[in-house]
Tab-separated table of C-alpha atoms and ligand atoms in Angstrom:
chain	number	residue	atom	x	y	z
A	1119	UNK	CA	-39.616	-21.116	28.827
A	1120	UNK	CA	-41.646	-18.614	26.895
A	1121	UNK	CA	-39.775	-15.801	28.552
A	1122	UNK	CA	-36.462	-17.486	27.711
A	1123	UNK	CA	-37.439	-17.744	24.048
A	1124	UNK	CA	-38.434	-14.096	24.008
A	1125	UNK	CA	-35.006	-13.208	25.355
A	1126	UNK	CA	-33.354	-15.195	22.611
A	1127	UNK	CA	-35.548	-13.496	20.040
A	1128	UNK	CA	-34.648	-10.086	21.441
A	1129	UNK	CA	-30.947	-10.937	21.314
A	1130	UNK	CA	-31.291	-12.177	17.768
A	1131	UNK	CA	-33.002	-8.974	16.723
A	1132	UNK	CA	-30.319	-6.802	18.277
A	1133	UNK	CA	-27.323	-8.863	17.231
A	1134	UNK	CA	-28.126	-10.174	13.790
A	1135	UNK	CA	-28.248	-6.867	11.899
A	1136	UNK	CA	-24.913	-5.797	13.428
A	1137	UNK	CA	-23.300	-9.091	12.513
A	1138	UNK	CA	-24.634	-8.843	8.982
A	1139	UNK	CA	-23.263	-5.305	8.597
A	1140	UNK	CA	-19.839	-6.244	9.895
A	1141	UNK	CA	-19.662	-9.264	7.621
A	1142	UNK	CA	-20.764	-7.401	4.516
A	1143	UNK	CA	-17.959	-7.435	1.990
A	1144	UNK	CA	-17.169	-4.603	-0.349
A	1145	UNK	CA	-17.595	-5.505	-3.984
A	1146	UNK	CA	-14.324	-4.686	-5.744
A	1147	UNK	CA	-13.675	-4.921	-9.471
A	1148	UNK	CA	-10.130	-5.285	-10.821
A	1149	UNK	CA	-9.685	-4.254	-14.439
A	1150	UNK	CA	-6.830	-5.725	-16.477
A	1151	UNK	CA	-6.195	-7.156	-19.944
A	1152	UNK	CA	-3.591	-4.798	-21.409
A	1153	UNK	CA	-0.497	-3.500	-19.665
A	1154	UNK	CA	3.197	-3.103	-20.448
A	1155	UNK	CA	3.594	-4.920	-17.132
A	1156	UNK	CA	2.892	-8.568	-16.356
A	1157	UNK	CA	-0.777	-8.219	-15.435
A	1158	UNK	CA	-1.303	-11.973	-15.778
A	1159	UNK	CA	1.025	-12.408	-12.792
A	1160	UNK	CA	0.047	-9.321	-10.775
A	1161	UNK	CA	-3.755	-9.507	-10.910
A	1162	UNK	CA	-3.740	-12.859	-9.034
A	1163	UNK	CA	-1.530	-11.269	-6.344
A	1164	UNK	CA	-3.893	-8.310	-5.997
A	1165	UNK	CA	-6.868	-10.636	-5.921
A	1166	UNK	CA	-5.285	-12.934	-3.347
A	1167	UNK	CA	-4.359	-10.329	-0.749
A	1168	UNK	CA	-7.563	-8.336	-1.160
A	1169	UNK	CA	-9.596	-11.510	-0.690
A	1170	UNK	CA	-7.411	-12.662	2.212
A	1171	UNK	CA	-8.115	-9.382	4.014
A	1172	UNK	CA	-11.683	-10.595	4.409
A	1173	UNK	CA	-13.047	-7.177	3.457
A	1174	UNK	CA	-13.600	-7.634	-0.270
A	1175	UNK	CA	-15.552	-9.748	-2.697
A	1176	UNK	CA	-13.209	-9.463	-5.708
A	1177	UNK	CA	-14.188	-9.742	-9.364
A	1178	UNK	CA	-12.011	-9.230	-12.439
A	1179	UNK	CA	-12.989	-7.678	-15.781
A	1180	UNK	CA	-10.488	-8.336	-18.562
A	1181	UNK	CA	-10.429	-6.218	-21.706
A	1182	UNK	CA	-9.689	-7.596	-25.172
A	1183	UNK	CA	-5.987	-8.432	-25.184
A	1184	UNK	CA	-4.940	-7.603	-28.704
A	1185	UNK	CA	-4.092	-4.156	-29.925
A	1186	UNK	CA	-5.647	-4.168	-33.335
A	1187	UNK	CA	-7.984	-1.895	-35.308
A	1188	UNK	CA	-10.333	-4.870	-35.576
A	1189	UNK	CA	-10.413	-5.517	-31.825
A	1190	UNK	CA	-13.966	-6.240	-30.768
A	1191	UNK	CA	-14.659	-4.239	-27.616
A	1192	UNK	CA	-18.319	-5.211	-27.429
A	1193	UNK	CA	-17.574	-7.871	-24.829
A	1194	UNK	CA	-16.084	-5.321	-22.425
A	1195	UNK	CA	-19.023	-3.701	-20.726
A	1196	UNK	CA	-18.273	-3.679	-16.994
A	1197	UNK	CA	-21.275	-2.806	-14.863
A	1198	UNK	CA	-19.502	-0.412	-12.521
A	1199	UNK	CA	-22.660	0.317	-10.537
A	1200	UNK	CA	-22.634	-3.245	-9.198
A	1201	UNK	CA	-19.387	-2.486	-7.353
A	1202	UNK	CA	-18.276	-0.163	-4.587
A	1203	UNK	CA	-14.701	0.198	-5.746
A	1204	UNK	CA	-12.849	-0.299	-9.032
A	1205	UNK	CA	-9.110	-1.045	-9.051
A	1206	UNK	CA	-7.233	-0.463	-12.284
A	1207	UNK	CA	-4.354	-2.757	-13.208
A	1208	UNK	CA	-4.760	-1.603	-16.810
A	1209	UNK	CA	-2.438	0.338	-19.095
A	1210	UNK	CA	-3.524	-0.086	-22.694
A	1211	UNK	CA	-5.782	1.110	-25.450
A	1212	UNK	CA	-8.441	3.740	-24.864
A	1213	UNK	CA	-11.760	2.241	-23.783
A	1214	UNK	CA	-14.907	2.802	-25.836
A	1215	UNK	CA	-16.792	5.958	-24.917
A	1216	UNK	CA	-19.672	4.208	-23.095
A	1217	UNK	CA	-17.138	2.529	-20.758
A	1218	UNK	CA	-15.336	5.820	-20.153
A	1219	UNK	CA	-18.620	7.584	-19.420
A	1220	UNK	CA	-19.599	4.690	-17.177
A	1221	UNK	CA	-16.475	5.047	-15.046
A	1222	UNK	CA	-16.856	8.833	-14.873
A	1223	UNK	CA	-20.446	8.449	-13.664
A	1224	UNK	CA	-19.492	5.713	-11.198
A	1225	UNK	CA	-16.838	7.832	-9.490
A	1226	UNK	CA	-18.857	11.034	-9.774
A	1227	UNK	CA	-21.718	9.287	-7.975
A	1228	UNK	CA	-19.423	8.289	-5.118
A	1229	UNK	CA	-17.772	5.055	-6.228
A	1230	UNK	CA	-14.185	4.362	-5.228
A	1231	UNK	CA	-11.352	4.163	-7.762
A	1232	UNK	CA	-7.877	2.801	-7.016
A	1233	UNK	CA	-4.954	3.303	-9.387
A	1234	UNK	CA	-1.955	0.974	-9.075
A	1235	UNK	CA	1.448	1.705	-10.653
A	1236	UNK	CA	1.241	1.707	-14.485
A	1237	UNK	CA	-2.519	2.255	-14.423
A	1238	UNK	CA	-1.555	5.919	-14.110
A	1239	UNK	CA	0.311	5.642	-17.431
A	1240	UNK	CA	-2.935	5.030	-19.281
A	1241	UNK	CA	-5.362	7.323	-21.095
A	1242	UNK	CA	-3.294	10.465	-21.703
A	1243	UNK	CA	-6.011	11.740	-24.046
A	1244	UNK	CA	-8.916	11.271	-21.612
A	1245	UNK	CA	-9.284	14.594	-19.749
A	1246	UNK	CA	-11.638	13.274	-17.073
A	1247	UNK	CA	-9.239	10.445	-16.292
A	1248	UNK	CA	-6.437	12.964	-15.849
A	1249	UNK	CA	-8.709	14.932	-13.515
A	1250	UNK	CA	-9.458	11.765	-11.555
A	1251	UNK	CA	-5.865	10.601	-11.101
A	1252	UNK	CA	-4.355	14.051	-10.547
A	1253	UNK	CA	-0.899	13.019	-11.731
A	1254	UNK	CA	0.028	10.522	-14.415
A	1255	UNK	CA	2.995	9.170	-16.334
A	1256	UNK	CA	3.169	12.090	-18.769
A	1257	UNK	CA	5.788	14.294	-20.403
A	1258	UNK	CA	6.999	17.476	-18.721
A	1259	UNK	CA	4.869	19.619	-21.049
A	1260	UNK	CA	1.658	17.881	-20.007
A	1261	UNK	CA	1.051	19.544	-16.672
A	1262	UNK	CA	2.359	20.488	-13.259
A	1263	UNK	CA	4.683	18.384	-11.191
A	1264	UNK	CA	4.261	17.941	-7.426
A	1265	UNK	CA	7.104	17.165	-5.004
A	1266	UNK	CA	7.916	18.140	-1.429
A	1267	UNK	CA	10.895	19.492	0.461
A	1268	UNK	CA	12.381	17.549	3.384
A	1269	UNK	CA	9.770	18.991	5.734
A	1270	UNK	CA	6.943	17.793	3.496
A	1271	UNK	CA	5.915	21.209	2.175
A	1272	UNK	CA	4.416	20.947	-1.301
A	1273	UNK	CA	6.443	22.239	-4.235
A	1274	UNK	CA	4.601	22.687	-7.520
A	1275	UNK	CA	6.714	22.867	-10.643
A	1276	UNK	CA	4.885	24.304	-13.620
A	1277	UNK	CA	4.608	22.369	-16.828
A	1278	UNK	CA	7.591	22.496	-19.122
A	1279	UNK	CA	10.041	22.867	-16.248
A	1280	UNK	CA	11.920	20.015	-14.614
A	1281	UNK	CA	11.782	16.341	-15.503
A	1282	UNK	CA	8.827	14.500	-16.941
A	1283	UNK	CA	7.824	10.987	-15.991
A	1284	UNK	CA	10.507	8.392	-15.456
A	1285	UNK	CA	12.216	6.157	-12.950
A	1286	UNK	CA	15.741	5.057	-12.104
A	1287	UNK	CA	16.968	1.562	-11.392
A	1288	UNK	CA	14.870	-0.628	-9.112
A	1289	UNK	CA	15.825	-0.685	-5.437
A	1290	UNK	CA	14.379	-0.815	-1.944
A	1291	UNK	CA	13.314	2.650	-0.803
A	1292	UNK	CA	11.710	4.349	2.179
A	1293	UNK	CA	8.067	5.420	2.087
A	1294	UNK	CA	7.621	8.551	4.188
A	1295	UNK	CA	4.124	9.463	5.366
A	1296	UNK	CA	3.198	13.103	4.725
A	1297	UNK	CA	-0.375	12.801	5.985
A	1298	UNK	CA	-0.001	10.242	8.753
A	1299	UNK	CA	-3.560	10.922	9.939
A	1300	UNK	CA	-5.095	9.784	6.668
A	1301	UNK	CA	-7.211	6.689	7.409
A	1302	UNK	CA	-5.480	4.596	4.730
A	1303	UNK	CA	-2.088	4.916	6.451
A	1304	UNK	CA	-2.994	5.859	10.028
A	1305	UNK	CA	-1.003	3.682	12.424
A	1306	UNK	CA	1.753	2.851	9.948
A	1307	UNK	CA	5.325	3.853	10.853
A	1308	UNK	CA	6.116	7.398	9.682
A	1309	UNK	CA	8.815	5.840	7.527
A	1310	UNK	CA	8.994	2.265	6.299
A	1311	UNK	CA	11.088	0.375	3.812
A	1312	UNK	CA	9.324	-0.757	0.638
A	1313	UNK	CA	10.524	-3.834	-1.255
A	1314	UNK	CA	12.543	-3.450	-4.446
A	1315	UNK	CA	10.479	-1.466	-6.918
A	1316	UNK	CA	10.528	1.272	-9.512
A	1317	UNK	CA	10.481	4.709	-7.915
A	1318	UNK	CA	8.366	6.869	-10.218
A	1319	UNK	CA	9.379	10.484	-10.643
A	1320	UNK	CA	8.242	13.532	-12.595
A	1321	UNK	CA	4.567	12.580	-12.678
A	1322	UNK	CA	2.475	15.274	-14.361
A	1323	UNK	CA	-1.099	16.421	-14.447
A	1324	UNK	CA	-3.691	18.934	-13.337
A	1325	UNK	CA	-3.199	17.784	-9.707
A	1326	UNK	CA	-6.266	19.832	-8.746
A	1327	UNK	CA	-7.270	19.309	-5.114
A	1328	UNK	CA	-4.709	16.525	-4.920
A	1329	UNK	CA	-4.014	15.308	-1.369
A	1330	UNK	CA	-0.527	13.954	-0.886
A	1331	UNK	CA	-0.283	11.038	1.570
A	1332	UNK	CA	3.277	9.713	1.162
A	1333	UNK	CA	6.503	10.381	-0.710
A	1334	UNK	CA	9.813	8.641	-1.373
A	1335	UNK	CA	13.185	10.276	-1.835
A	1336	UNK	CA	14.330	9.796	-5.420
A	1337	UNK	CA	18.075	9.247	-5.082
A	1338	UNK	CA	20.185	10.586	-7.943
A	1339	UNK	CA	22.678	7.773	-7.368
A	1340	UNK	CA	19.882	5.405	-8.485
A	1341	UNK	CA	18.985	7.485	-11.524
A	1342	UNK	CA	16.411	9.575	-9.684
A	1343	UNK	CA	15.701	13.286	-9.362
A	1344	UNK	CA	17.002	14.220	-5.919
A	1345	UNK	CA	13.449	15.174	-4.911
A	1346	UNK	CA	10.782	13.716	-2.636
A	1347	UNK	CA	8.372	12.218	-5.180
A	1348	UNK	CA	4.693	11.376	-4.583
A	1349	UNK	CA	4.080	7.691	-3.857
A	1350	UNK	CA	0.520	7.727	-2.468
A	1351	UNK	CA	-2.142	10.403	-2.984
A	1352	UNK	CA	-5.833	10.888	-3.504
A	1353	UNK	CA	-8.023	13.196	-5.523
A	1354	UNK	CA	-11.715	14.004	-5.102
A	1355	UNK	CA	-13.887	13.581	-8.188
A	1356	UNK	CA	-17.548	14.492	-7.760
A	1357	UNK	CA	-18.722	12.486	-4.763
A	1358	UNK	CA	-15.977	9.919	-5.309
A	1359	UNK	CA	-12.425	9.482	-4.119
A	1360	UNK	CA	-9.578	8.347	-6.359
A	1361	UNK	CA	-6.725	6.696	-4.480
A	1362	UNK	CA	-3.379	6.217	-6.232
A	1363	UNK	CA	-0.182	4.431	-5.404
A	1364	UNK	CA	2.610	4.288	-7.946
A	1365	UNK	CA	4.240	1.397	-6.104
A	1366	UNK	CA	3.743	-2.100	-7.521
A	1367	UNK	CA	5.834	-2.653	-10.654
A	1368	UNK	CA	6.011	-6.432	-10.364
A	1369	UNK	CA	5.530	-9.518	-8.292
A	1370	UNK	CA	8.229	-8.754	-5.688
A	1371	UNK	CA	6.999	-5.251	-4.971
A	1372	UNK	CA	3.379	-6.425	-4.832
A	1373	UNK	CA	4.317	-8.970	-2.188
A	1374	UNK	CA	5.546	-6.171	0.096
A	1375	UNK	CA	3.334	-6.224	3.190
A	1376	UNK	CA	3.371	-2.415	3.141
A	1377	UNK	CA	2.168	-2.240	-0.462
A	1378	UNK	CA	-0.584	-4.769	0.220
A	1379	UNK	CA	-1.724	-2.879	3.294
A	1380	UNK	CA	-1.753	0.442	1.422
A	1381	UNK	CA	-3.806	-0.991	-1.449
A	1382	UNK	CA	-6.278	-2.889	0.756
A	1383	UNK	CA	-6.805	-0.020	3.209
A	1384	UNK	CA	-6.839	2.525	0.380
A	1385	UNK	CA	-9.467	0.481	-1.442
A	1386	UNK	CA	-11.630	0.273	1.668
A	1387	UNK	CA	-11.271	4.006	2.266
A	1388	UNK	CA	-11.976	4.868	-1.354
A	1389	UNK	CA	-15.189	2.848	-1.185
A	1390	UNK	CA	-16.464	3.870	2.253
A	1391	UNK	CA	-14.459	6.797	3.614
A	1392	UNK	CA	-13.468	4.633	6.582
A	1393	UNK	CA	-10.868	1.977	7.288
A	1394	UNK	CA	-11.486	-1.047	9.486
A	1395	UNK	CA	-8.601	-3.205	8.234
A	1396	UNK	CA	-5.820	-3.409	10.849
A	1397	UNK	CA	-2.138	-2.724	10.196
A	1398	UNK	CA	-0.484	-6.158	9.812
A	1399	UNK	CA	1.823	-7.215	12.638
A	1400	UNK	CA	4.572	-7.999	10.128
A	1401	UNK	CA	4.436	-4.497	8.622
A	1402	UNK	CA	7.827	-3.242	7.319
A	1403	UNK	CA	10.049	-1.153	9.593
A	1404	UNK	CA	12.186	1.860	8.684
A	1405	UNK	CA	15.170	-0.392	8.006
A	1406	UNK	CA	13.497	-3.702	7.195
A	1407	UNK	CA	11.343	-4.824	4.295
A	1408	UNK	CA	8.623	-7.394	4.863
A	1409	UNK	CA	7.192	-9.676	2.196
A	1410	UNK	CA	3.998	-11.706	2.339
A	1411	UNK	CA	4.427	-15.332	1.374
B	2676	ZN	ZN1	6.755	-0.472	-13.838
């Protein structure tokens, strides 16, 4: 009996720490509160699928909602260091300097940052933010543009030349992987059909050390540029990794299984450098969109 108990104890010692590690959730903070998009509808979608993945413990920090000189920002003091990854669903007024410095330190120290759709429209006048995101919704004179040719070779267009930020009419479009070995997208089809969405083009910025993961062809018949535009990319910042997708205009596009997988896996990768989340079985195909219920 004593020997039996010792065996159980030994098993417990070897198994329990592993189980605890595997079950440990990543603490993820969504920031919202101002956006020219319907953040009140999209934050719950983000929160739901990130939580459903089982990998994240999701919190939300909401900024003051009114744009006014008298807006009291004192209530918005997110403690970034309590999280492993921050996801921005925010496109509004500039944050107070202590919050900006806090985010810079968080990412510089190795924290993950995930930028979704219009979050890359924000903070034109915040140089470190532009360094973090690489490319943003900016005018043509702001910085370089990055596209690819059909083969996926990078084309840099210097500032002042070519179109600035914009998008044509919403439609379903193909996401084409350009770095299929990147952990966030590894195992996804090389090309898959994204649900109806805005297809951003002409994004501009310093794009220093930017790593392009996926593009979409911006069809001129839809009001696009005729170029392969960046859809998913990442940028190193200090010890941190900033992961961006410009997909996700509204509720329909955020219910795309592909979008949800990209954001969940990208968030995990941004936080840890590894991805354990599987590719969903109902992932979109090259000619077929797939929406989560
Ligand atoms: Zn939009």
